[in-house]
Each structure stands twice: as structure tokens, then as C-alpha cells.
mmCIF file of C-alpha atoms in Angstrom:
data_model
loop_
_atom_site.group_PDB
_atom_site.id
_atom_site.type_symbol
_atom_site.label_atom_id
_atom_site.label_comp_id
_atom_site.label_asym_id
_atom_site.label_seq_id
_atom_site.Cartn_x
_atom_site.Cartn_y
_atom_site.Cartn_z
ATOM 1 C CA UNK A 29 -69.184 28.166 -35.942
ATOM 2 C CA UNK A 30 -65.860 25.990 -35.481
ATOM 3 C CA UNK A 31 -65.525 23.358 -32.976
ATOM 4 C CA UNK A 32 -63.101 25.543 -30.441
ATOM 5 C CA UNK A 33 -65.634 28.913 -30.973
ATOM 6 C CA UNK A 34 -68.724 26.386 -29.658
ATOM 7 C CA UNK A 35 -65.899 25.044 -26.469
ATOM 8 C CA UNK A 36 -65.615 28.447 -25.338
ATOM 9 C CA UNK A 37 -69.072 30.088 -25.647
ATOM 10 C CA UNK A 38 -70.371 26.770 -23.370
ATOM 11 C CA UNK A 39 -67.346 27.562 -21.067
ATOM 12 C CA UNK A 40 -68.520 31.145 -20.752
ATOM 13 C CA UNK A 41 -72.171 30.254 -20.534
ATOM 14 C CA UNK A 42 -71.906 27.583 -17.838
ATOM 15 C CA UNK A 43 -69.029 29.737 -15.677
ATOM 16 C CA UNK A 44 -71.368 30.378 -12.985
ATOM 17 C CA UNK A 45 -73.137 27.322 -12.153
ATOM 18 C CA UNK A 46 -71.654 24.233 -13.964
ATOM 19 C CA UNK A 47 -73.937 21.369 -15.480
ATOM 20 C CA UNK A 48 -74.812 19.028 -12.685
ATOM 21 C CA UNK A 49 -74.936 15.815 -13.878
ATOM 22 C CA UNK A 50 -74.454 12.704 -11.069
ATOM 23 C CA UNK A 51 -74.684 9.824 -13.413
ATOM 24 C CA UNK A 52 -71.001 11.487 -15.449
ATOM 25 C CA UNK A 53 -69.251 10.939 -11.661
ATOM 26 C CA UNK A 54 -70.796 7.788 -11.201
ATOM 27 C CA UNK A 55 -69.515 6.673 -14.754
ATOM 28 C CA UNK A 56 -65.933 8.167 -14.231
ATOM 29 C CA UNK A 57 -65.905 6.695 -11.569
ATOM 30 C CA UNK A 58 -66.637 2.994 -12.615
ATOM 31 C CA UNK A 59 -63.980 3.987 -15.435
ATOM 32 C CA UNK A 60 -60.964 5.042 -13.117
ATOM 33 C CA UNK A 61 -61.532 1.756 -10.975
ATOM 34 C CA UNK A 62 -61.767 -0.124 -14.469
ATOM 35 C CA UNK A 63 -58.685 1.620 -15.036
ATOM 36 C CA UNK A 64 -56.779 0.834 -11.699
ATOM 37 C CA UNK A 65 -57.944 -3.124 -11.918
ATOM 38 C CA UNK A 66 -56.504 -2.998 -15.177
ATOM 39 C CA UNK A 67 -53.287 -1.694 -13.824
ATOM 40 C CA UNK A 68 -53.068 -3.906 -10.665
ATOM 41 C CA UNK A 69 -53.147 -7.190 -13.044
ATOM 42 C CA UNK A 70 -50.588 -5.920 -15.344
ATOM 43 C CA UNK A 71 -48.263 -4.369 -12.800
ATOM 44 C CA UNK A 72 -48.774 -8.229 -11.269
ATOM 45 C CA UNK A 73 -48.589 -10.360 -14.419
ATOM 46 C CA UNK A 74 -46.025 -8.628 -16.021
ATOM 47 C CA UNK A 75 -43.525 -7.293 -12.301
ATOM 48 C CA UNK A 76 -45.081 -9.653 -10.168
ATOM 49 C CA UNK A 77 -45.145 -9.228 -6.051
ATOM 50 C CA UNK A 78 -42.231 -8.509 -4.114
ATOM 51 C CA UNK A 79 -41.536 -10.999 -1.029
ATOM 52 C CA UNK A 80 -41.743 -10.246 2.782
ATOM 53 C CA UNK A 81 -45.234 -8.718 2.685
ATOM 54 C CA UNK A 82 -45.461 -10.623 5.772
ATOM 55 C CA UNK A 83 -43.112 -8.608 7.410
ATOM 56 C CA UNK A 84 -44.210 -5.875 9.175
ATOM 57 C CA UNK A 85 -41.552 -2.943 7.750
ATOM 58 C CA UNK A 86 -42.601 -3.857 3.688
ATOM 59 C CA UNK A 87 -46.590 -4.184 4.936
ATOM 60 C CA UNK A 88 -45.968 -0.442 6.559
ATOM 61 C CA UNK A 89 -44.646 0.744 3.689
ATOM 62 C CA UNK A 90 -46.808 -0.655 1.345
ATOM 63 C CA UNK A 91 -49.919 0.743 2.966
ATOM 64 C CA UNK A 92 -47.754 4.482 2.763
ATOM 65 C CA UNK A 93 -47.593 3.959 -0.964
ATOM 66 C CA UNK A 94 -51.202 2.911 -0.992
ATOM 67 C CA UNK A 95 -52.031 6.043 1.170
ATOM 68 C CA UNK A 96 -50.184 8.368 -1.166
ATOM 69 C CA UNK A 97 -51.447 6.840 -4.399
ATOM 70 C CA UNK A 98 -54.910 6.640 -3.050
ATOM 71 C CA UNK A 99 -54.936 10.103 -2.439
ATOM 72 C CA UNK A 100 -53.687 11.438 -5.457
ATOM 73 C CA UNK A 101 -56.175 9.459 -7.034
ATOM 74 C CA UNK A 102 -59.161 10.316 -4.865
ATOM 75 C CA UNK A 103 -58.556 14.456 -5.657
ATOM 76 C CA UNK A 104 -57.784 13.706 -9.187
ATOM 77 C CA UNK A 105 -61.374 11.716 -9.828
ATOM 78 C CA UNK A 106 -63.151 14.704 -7.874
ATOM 79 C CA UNK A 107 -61.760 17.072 -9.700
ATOM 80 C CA UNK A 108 -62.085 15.569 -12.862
ATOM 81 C CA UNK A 109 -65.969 15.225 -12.274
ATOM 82 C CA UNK A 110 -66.268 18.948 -12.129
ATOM 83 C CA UNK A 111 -63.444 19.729 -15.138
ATOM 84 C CA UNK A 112 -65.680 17.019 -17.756
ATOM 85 C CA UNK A 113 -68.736 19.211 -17.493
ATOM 86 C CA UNK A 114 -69.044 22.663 -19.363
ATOM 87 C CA UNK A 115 -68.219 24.970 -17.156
ATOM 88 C CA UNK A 116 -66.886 22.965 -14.212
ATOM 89 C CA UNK A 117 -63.016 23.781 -14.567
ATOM 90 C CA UNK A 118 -63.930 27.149 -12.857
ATOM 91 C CA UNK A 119 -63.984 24.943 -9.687
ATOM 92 C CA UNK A 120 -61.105 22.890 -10.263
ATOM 93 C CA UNK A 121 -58.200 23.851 -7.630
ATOM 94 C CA UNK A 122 -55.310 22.009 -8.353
ATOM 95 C CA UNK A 123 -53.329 23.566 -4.970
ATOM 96 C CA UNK A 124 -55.646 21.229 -3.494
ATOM 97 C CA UNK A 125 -55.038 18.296 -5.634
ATOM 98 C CA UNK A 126 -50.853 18.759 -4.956
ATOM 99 C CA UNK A 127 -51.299 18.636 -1.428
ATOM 100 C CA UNK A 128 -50.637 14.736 -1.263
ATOM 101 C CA UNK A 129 -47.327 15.838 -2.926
ATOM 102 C CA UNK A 130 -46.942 18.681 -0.369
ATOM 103 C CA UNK A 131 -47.238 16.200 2.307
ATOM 104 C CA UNK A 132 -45.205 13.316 1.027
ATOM 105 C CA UNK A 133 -41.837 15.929 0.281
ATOM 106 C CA UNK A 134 -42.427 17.185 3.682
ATOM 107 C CA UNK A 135 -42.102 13.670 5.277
ATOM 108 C CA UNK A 136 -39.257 12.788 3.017
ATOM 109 C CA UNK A 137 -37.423 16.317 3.967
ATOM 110 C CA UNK A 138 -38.232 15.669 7.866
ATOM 111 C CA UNK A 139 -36.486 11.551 6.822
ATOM 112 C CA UNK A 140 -33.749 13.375 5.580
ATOM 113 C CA UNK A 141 -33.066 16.095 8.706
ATOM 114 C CA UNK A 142 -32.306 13.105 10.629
ATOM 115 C CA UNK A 143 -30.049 10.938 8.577
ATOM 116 C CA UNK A 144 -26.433 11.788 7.510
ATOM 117 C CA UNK A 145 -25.791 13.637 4.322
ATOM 118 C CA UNK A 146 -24.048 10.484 3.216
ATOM 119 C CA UNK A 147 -26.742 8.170 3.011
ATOM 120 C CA UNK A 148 -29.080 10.512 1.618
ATOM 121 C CA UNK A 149 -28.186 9.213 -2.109
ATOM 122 C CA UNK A 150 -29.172 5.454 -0.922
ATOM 123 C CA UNK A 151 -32.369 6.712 0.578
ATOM 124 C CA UNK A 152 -33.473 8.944 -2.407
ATOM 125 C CA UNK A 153 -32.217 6.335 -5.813
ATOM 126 C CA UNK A 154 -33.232 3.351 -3.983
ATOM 127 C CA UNK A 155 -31.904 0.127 -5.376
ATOM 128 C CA UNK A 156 -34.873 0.350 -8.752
ATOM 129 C CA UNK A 157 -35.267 3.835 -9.272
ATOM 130 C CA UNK A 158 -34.973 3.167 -12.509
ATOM 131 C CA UNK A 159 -37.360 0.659 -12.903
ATOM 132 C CA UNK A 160 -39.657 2.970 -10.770
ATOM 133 C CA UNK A 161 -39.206 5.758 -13.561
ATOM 134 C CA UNK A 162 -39.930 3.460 -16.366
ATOM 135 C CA UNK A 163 -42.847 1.286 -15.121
ATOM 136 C CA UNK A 164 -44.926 3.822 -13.633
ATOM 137 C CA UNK A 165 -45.452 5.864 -16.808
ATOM 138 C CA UNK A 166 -46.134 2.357 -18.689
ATOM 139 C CA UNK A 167 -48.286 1.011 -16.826
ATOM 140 C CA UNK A 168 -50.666 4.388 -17.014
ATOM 141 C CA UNK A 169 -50.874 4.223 -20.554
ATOM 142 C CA UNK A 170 -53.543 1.343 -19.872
ATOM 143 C CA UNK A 171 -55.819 3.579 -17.539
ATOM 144 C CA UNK A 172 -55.460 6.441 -19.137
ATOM 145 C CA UNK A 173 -56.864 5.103 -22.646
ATOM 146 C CA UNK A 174 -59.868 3.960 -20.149
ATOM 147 C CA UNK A 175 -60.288 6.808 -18.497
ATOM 148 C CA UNK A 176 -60.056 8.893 -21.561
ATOM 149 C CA UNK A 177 -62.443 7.077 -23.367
ATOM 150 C CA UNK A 178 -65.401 7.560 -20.716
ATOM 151 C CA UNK A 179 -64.424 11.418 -20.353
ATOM 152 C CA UNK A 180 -64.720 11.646 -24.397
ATOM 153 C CA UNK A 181 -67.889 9.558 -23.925
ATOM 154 C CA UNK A 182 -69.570 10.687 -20.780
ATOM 155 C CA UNK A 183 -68.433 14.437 -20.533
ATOM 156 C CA UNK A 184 -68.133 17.446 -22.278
ATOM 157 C CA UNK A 185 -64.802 19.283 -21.242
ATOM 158 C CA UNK A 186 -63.806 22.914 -22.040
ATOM 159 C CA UNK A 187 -60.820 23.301 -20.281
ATOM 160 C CA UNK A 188 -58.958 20.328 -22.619
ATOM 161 C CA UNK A 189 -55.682 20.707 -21.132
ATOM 162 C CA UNK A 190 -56.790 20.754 -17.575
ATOM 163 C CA UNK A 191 -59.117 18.043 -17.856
ATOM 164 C CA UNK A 192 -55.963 15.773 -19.852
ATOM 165 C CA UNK A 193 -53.921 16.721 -16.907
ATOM 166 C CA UNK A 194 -56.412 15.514 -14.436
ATOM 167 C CA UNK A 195 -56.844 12.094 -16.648
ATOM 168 C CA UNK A 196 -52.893 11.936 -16.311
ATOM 169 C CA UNK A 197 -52.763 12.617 -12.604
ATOM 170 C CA UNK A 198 -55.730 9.663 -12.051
ATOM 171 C CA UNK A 199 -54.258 7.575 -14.071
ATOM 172 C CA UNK A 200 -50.741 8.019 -13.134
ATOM 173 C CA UNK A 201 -52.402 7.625 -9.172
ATOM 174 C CA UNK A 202 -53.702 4.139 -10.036
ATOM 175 C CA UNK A 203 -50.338 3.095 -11.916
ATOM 176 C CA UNK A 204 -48.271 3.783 -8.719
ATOM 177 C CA UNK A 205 -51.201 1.801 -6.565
ATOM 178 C CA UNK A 206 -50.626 -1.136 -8.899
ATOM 179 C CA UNK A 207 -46.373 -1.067 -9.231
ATOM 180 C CA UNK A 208 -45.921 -0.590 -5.624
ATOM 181 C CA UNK A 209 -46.778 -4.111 -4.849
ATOM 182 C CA UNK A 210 -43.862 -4.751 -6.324
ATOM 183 C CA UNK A 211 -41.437 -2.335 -6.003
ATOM 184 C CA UNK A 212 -38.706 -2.974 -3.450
ATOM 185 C CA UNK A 213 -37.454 -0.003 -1.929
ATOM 186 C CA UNK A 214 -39.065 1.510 1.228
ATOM 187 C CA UNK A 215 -38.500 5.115 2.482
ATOM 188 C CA UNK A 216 -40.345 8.268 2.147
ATOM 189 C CA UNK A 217 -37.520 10.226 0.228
ATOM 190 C CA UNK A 218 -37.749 6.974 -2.463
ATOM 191 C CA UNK A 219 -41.834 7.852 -2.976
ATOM 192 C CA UNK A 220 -41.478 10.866 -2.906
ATOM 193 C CA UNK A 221 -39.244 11.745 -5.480
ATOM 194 C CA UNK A 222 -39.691 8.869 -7.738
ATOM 195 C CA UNK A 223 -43.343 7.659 -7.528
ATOM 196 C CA UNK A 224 -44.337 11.700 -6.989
ATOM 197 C CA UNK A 225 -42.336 12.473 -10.002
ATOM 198 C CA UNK A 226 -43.551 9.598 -12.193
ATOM 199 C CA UNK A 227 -47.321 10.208 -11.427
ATOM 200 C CA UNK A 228 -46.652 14.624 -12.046
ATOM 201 C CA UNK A 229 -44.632 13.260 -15.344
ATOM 202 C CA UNK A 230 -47.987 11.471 -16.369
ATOM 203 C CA UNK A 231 -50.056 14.808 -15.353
ATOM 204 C CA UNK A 232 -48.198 16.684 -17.468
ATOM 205 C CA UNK A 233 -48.632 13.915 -20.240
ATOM 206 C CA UNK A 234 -52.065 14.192 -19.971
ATOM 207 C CA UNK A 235 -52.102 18.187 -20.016
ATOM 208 C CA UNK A 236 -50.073 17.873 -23.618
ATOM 209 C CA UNK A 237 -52.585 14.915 -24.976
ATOM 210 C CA UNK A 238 -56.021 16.832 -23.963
ATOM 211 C CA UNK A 239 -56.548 19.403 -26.108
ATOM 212 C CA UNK A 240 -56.122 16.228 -28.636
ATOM 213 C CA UNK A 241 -57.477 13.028 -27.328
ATOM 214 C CA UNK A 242 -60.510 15.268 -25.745
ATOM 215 C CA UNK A 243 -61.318 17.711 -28.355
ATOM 216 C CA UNK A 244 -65.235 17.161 -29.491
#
């Protein structure tokens, strides 16, 4: 019987009550915080931290990116409990997981109602949305070779591409946690197109990589 064959009869077998196993979220779990240490210290040695944290407008904003990242992050390590164990994927709802998304473009939408059409560009690009764009995805790749190691090591996936876009999603989560101690530009439009988009461009990353990096 070939390896994909074996995947999909434990999918089928294990559709209507997953494997339980509380040790596998205990160990993903130790691997995605593993995973964001790893990218706070790089997003600090390599970026650094931006100045006026002492201020009150870059501390309010910082604690928004944390809230949005830490979100993202929390849904993406639930769900990706449940998709590592055969059979688990069937109660995997990613509507749920993009509601921090939902909820970040509606803020940035209600920023944008009530500031002229001519500043919108400034608001949205930011002074480093370049940098933004670039860092974000780097700094994941660090995370997500942790996290993918424990889900190789710990779990037993048959959904491979939904379980590599949930590793993306974490790890892109943790990235954005660690780079927005430095990054510079604070408004809602700015996270939610740029850090949203970098942390969905690492989700989708991850949903191209799975069915490789997690195959059995």
C-alpha cells in the first residue's frame, strides 16, 4: 500500500472522532513558543527596537500589533492541534481562524471613512512598507522549520496542505509579534494590509510546502 493510500484510509477511519492525544498540543505548543522566541531575538538582533516606546501613541500601537499577531497565532496553534492528528482536519474551520483578519480590515476601513481620500496612500504604504513585506516572510522561515519539525515529529497529519497552511499562518503570527517591535509606522490601515498580507503570504507558503515537508 503506498504512503498517500495509508494517509487517506487513516483520514477516513478517524473522520468521526479524531485521535485525542494532549501531550501532541502540549508539544506544539512548546514548539510554536520555541519558534516565536526564536523570532523575537532575530527580529531584535538583526532590526533592532524602534525608539519612543515610552510614548504613549507607539506603546498603543504596539500592543494593537501584539493583539492582532497574538491572535492569529492563538487560532492557528488550536487549530493546528486538531489538523496534526488523523482525522482532526474535519474540525478545522479556518472562517474562524480569518476572523482576526476580518476584524483588523474592518478597523482599517472604519480609519479610512474618516480621513480624506488624499491621505489614504500615507496611511496604507507607511514610510517601511517595504521593509514590512520583506522581513515578515524572513523572519518566519526560522519558526516555521521549528514548528514543522515537531508536527513531522509529534503528529500524524492527513490533510498535508491544510496542516502546512496552519504551520504558515503560526509561524507567520509569531514573525509579525517579533518585527513589530521594530517597525515604525502606526495605523490600522498599515497592519492591516501589510502585516495581514505578509502573515496570509506565509499561510499560503505553508499550504504549497505541506504536502512536502509533512508527507510521512
Amino acid at each position: 500500500m503506498k504512503t498517500d493510500e495509508l494517509i487517506g484510509l487513516l483520514g477516513n477511519s478517524f473522520e468521526r472522532e479524531p485521535v485525542r492525544t494532549p501531550w501532541m498540543t502540549r508539544r506544539l505548543g512548546m514548539a510554536v513558543a520555541v519558534g516565536a522566541a526564536a523570532a523575537l531575538c532575530l527580529a531584535l538582533v538583526v532590526l533592532g527596537v524602534r525608539p519612543g516606546l515610552t510614548q504613549t501613541r507607539p506603546l498603543v500601537f504596539l500592543a494593537f500589533k501584539f493583539a492582532f499577531a497574538a491572535a492569529v497565532g492563538g487560532l492557528a496553534l488550536r487549530y493546528l492541534v486538531r489538523a496534526a492528528r488523523p482525522g482532526g482536519e474535519s474540525r478545522v474551520h479556518l472562517g474562524v481562524a480569518a476572523l482576526p483578519f476580518v476584524a483588523v480590515a474592518a478597523l482599517a476601513g472604519a480609519s479610512l471613512s474618516m480621513t480624506p481620500r488624499e491621505h489614504w496612500h500615507g496611511l496604507i504604504s507607511g514610510h517601511t512598507w517595504l521593509e514590512c513585506l520583506v522581513s515578515i516572510p524572513l523572519i518566519a522561515v526560522v519558526p516555521f522549520a521549528v514548528v514543522t519539525w515537531a508536527v513531522r515529529r509529534f503528529g500524524a497529519p492527513t490533510d498535508l496542505v491544510r496542516a502546512g497552511a496552519l504551520v504558515g499562518l503560526a509561524s507567520g503570527a509569531v514573525s509579525a509579534l517579533g518585527y513589530s517591535l521594530h517597525c515604525m509606522d502606526d495605523t490600522v490601515p498599515f497592519v492591516a494590509v501589510w502585516y495581514g498580507g505578509t502573515i496570509a503570504l506565509c499561510t499560503m507558503a505553508g499550504a504549497l510546502l505541506g504536502p512536502r515537508l509533512l508527507r510521512w
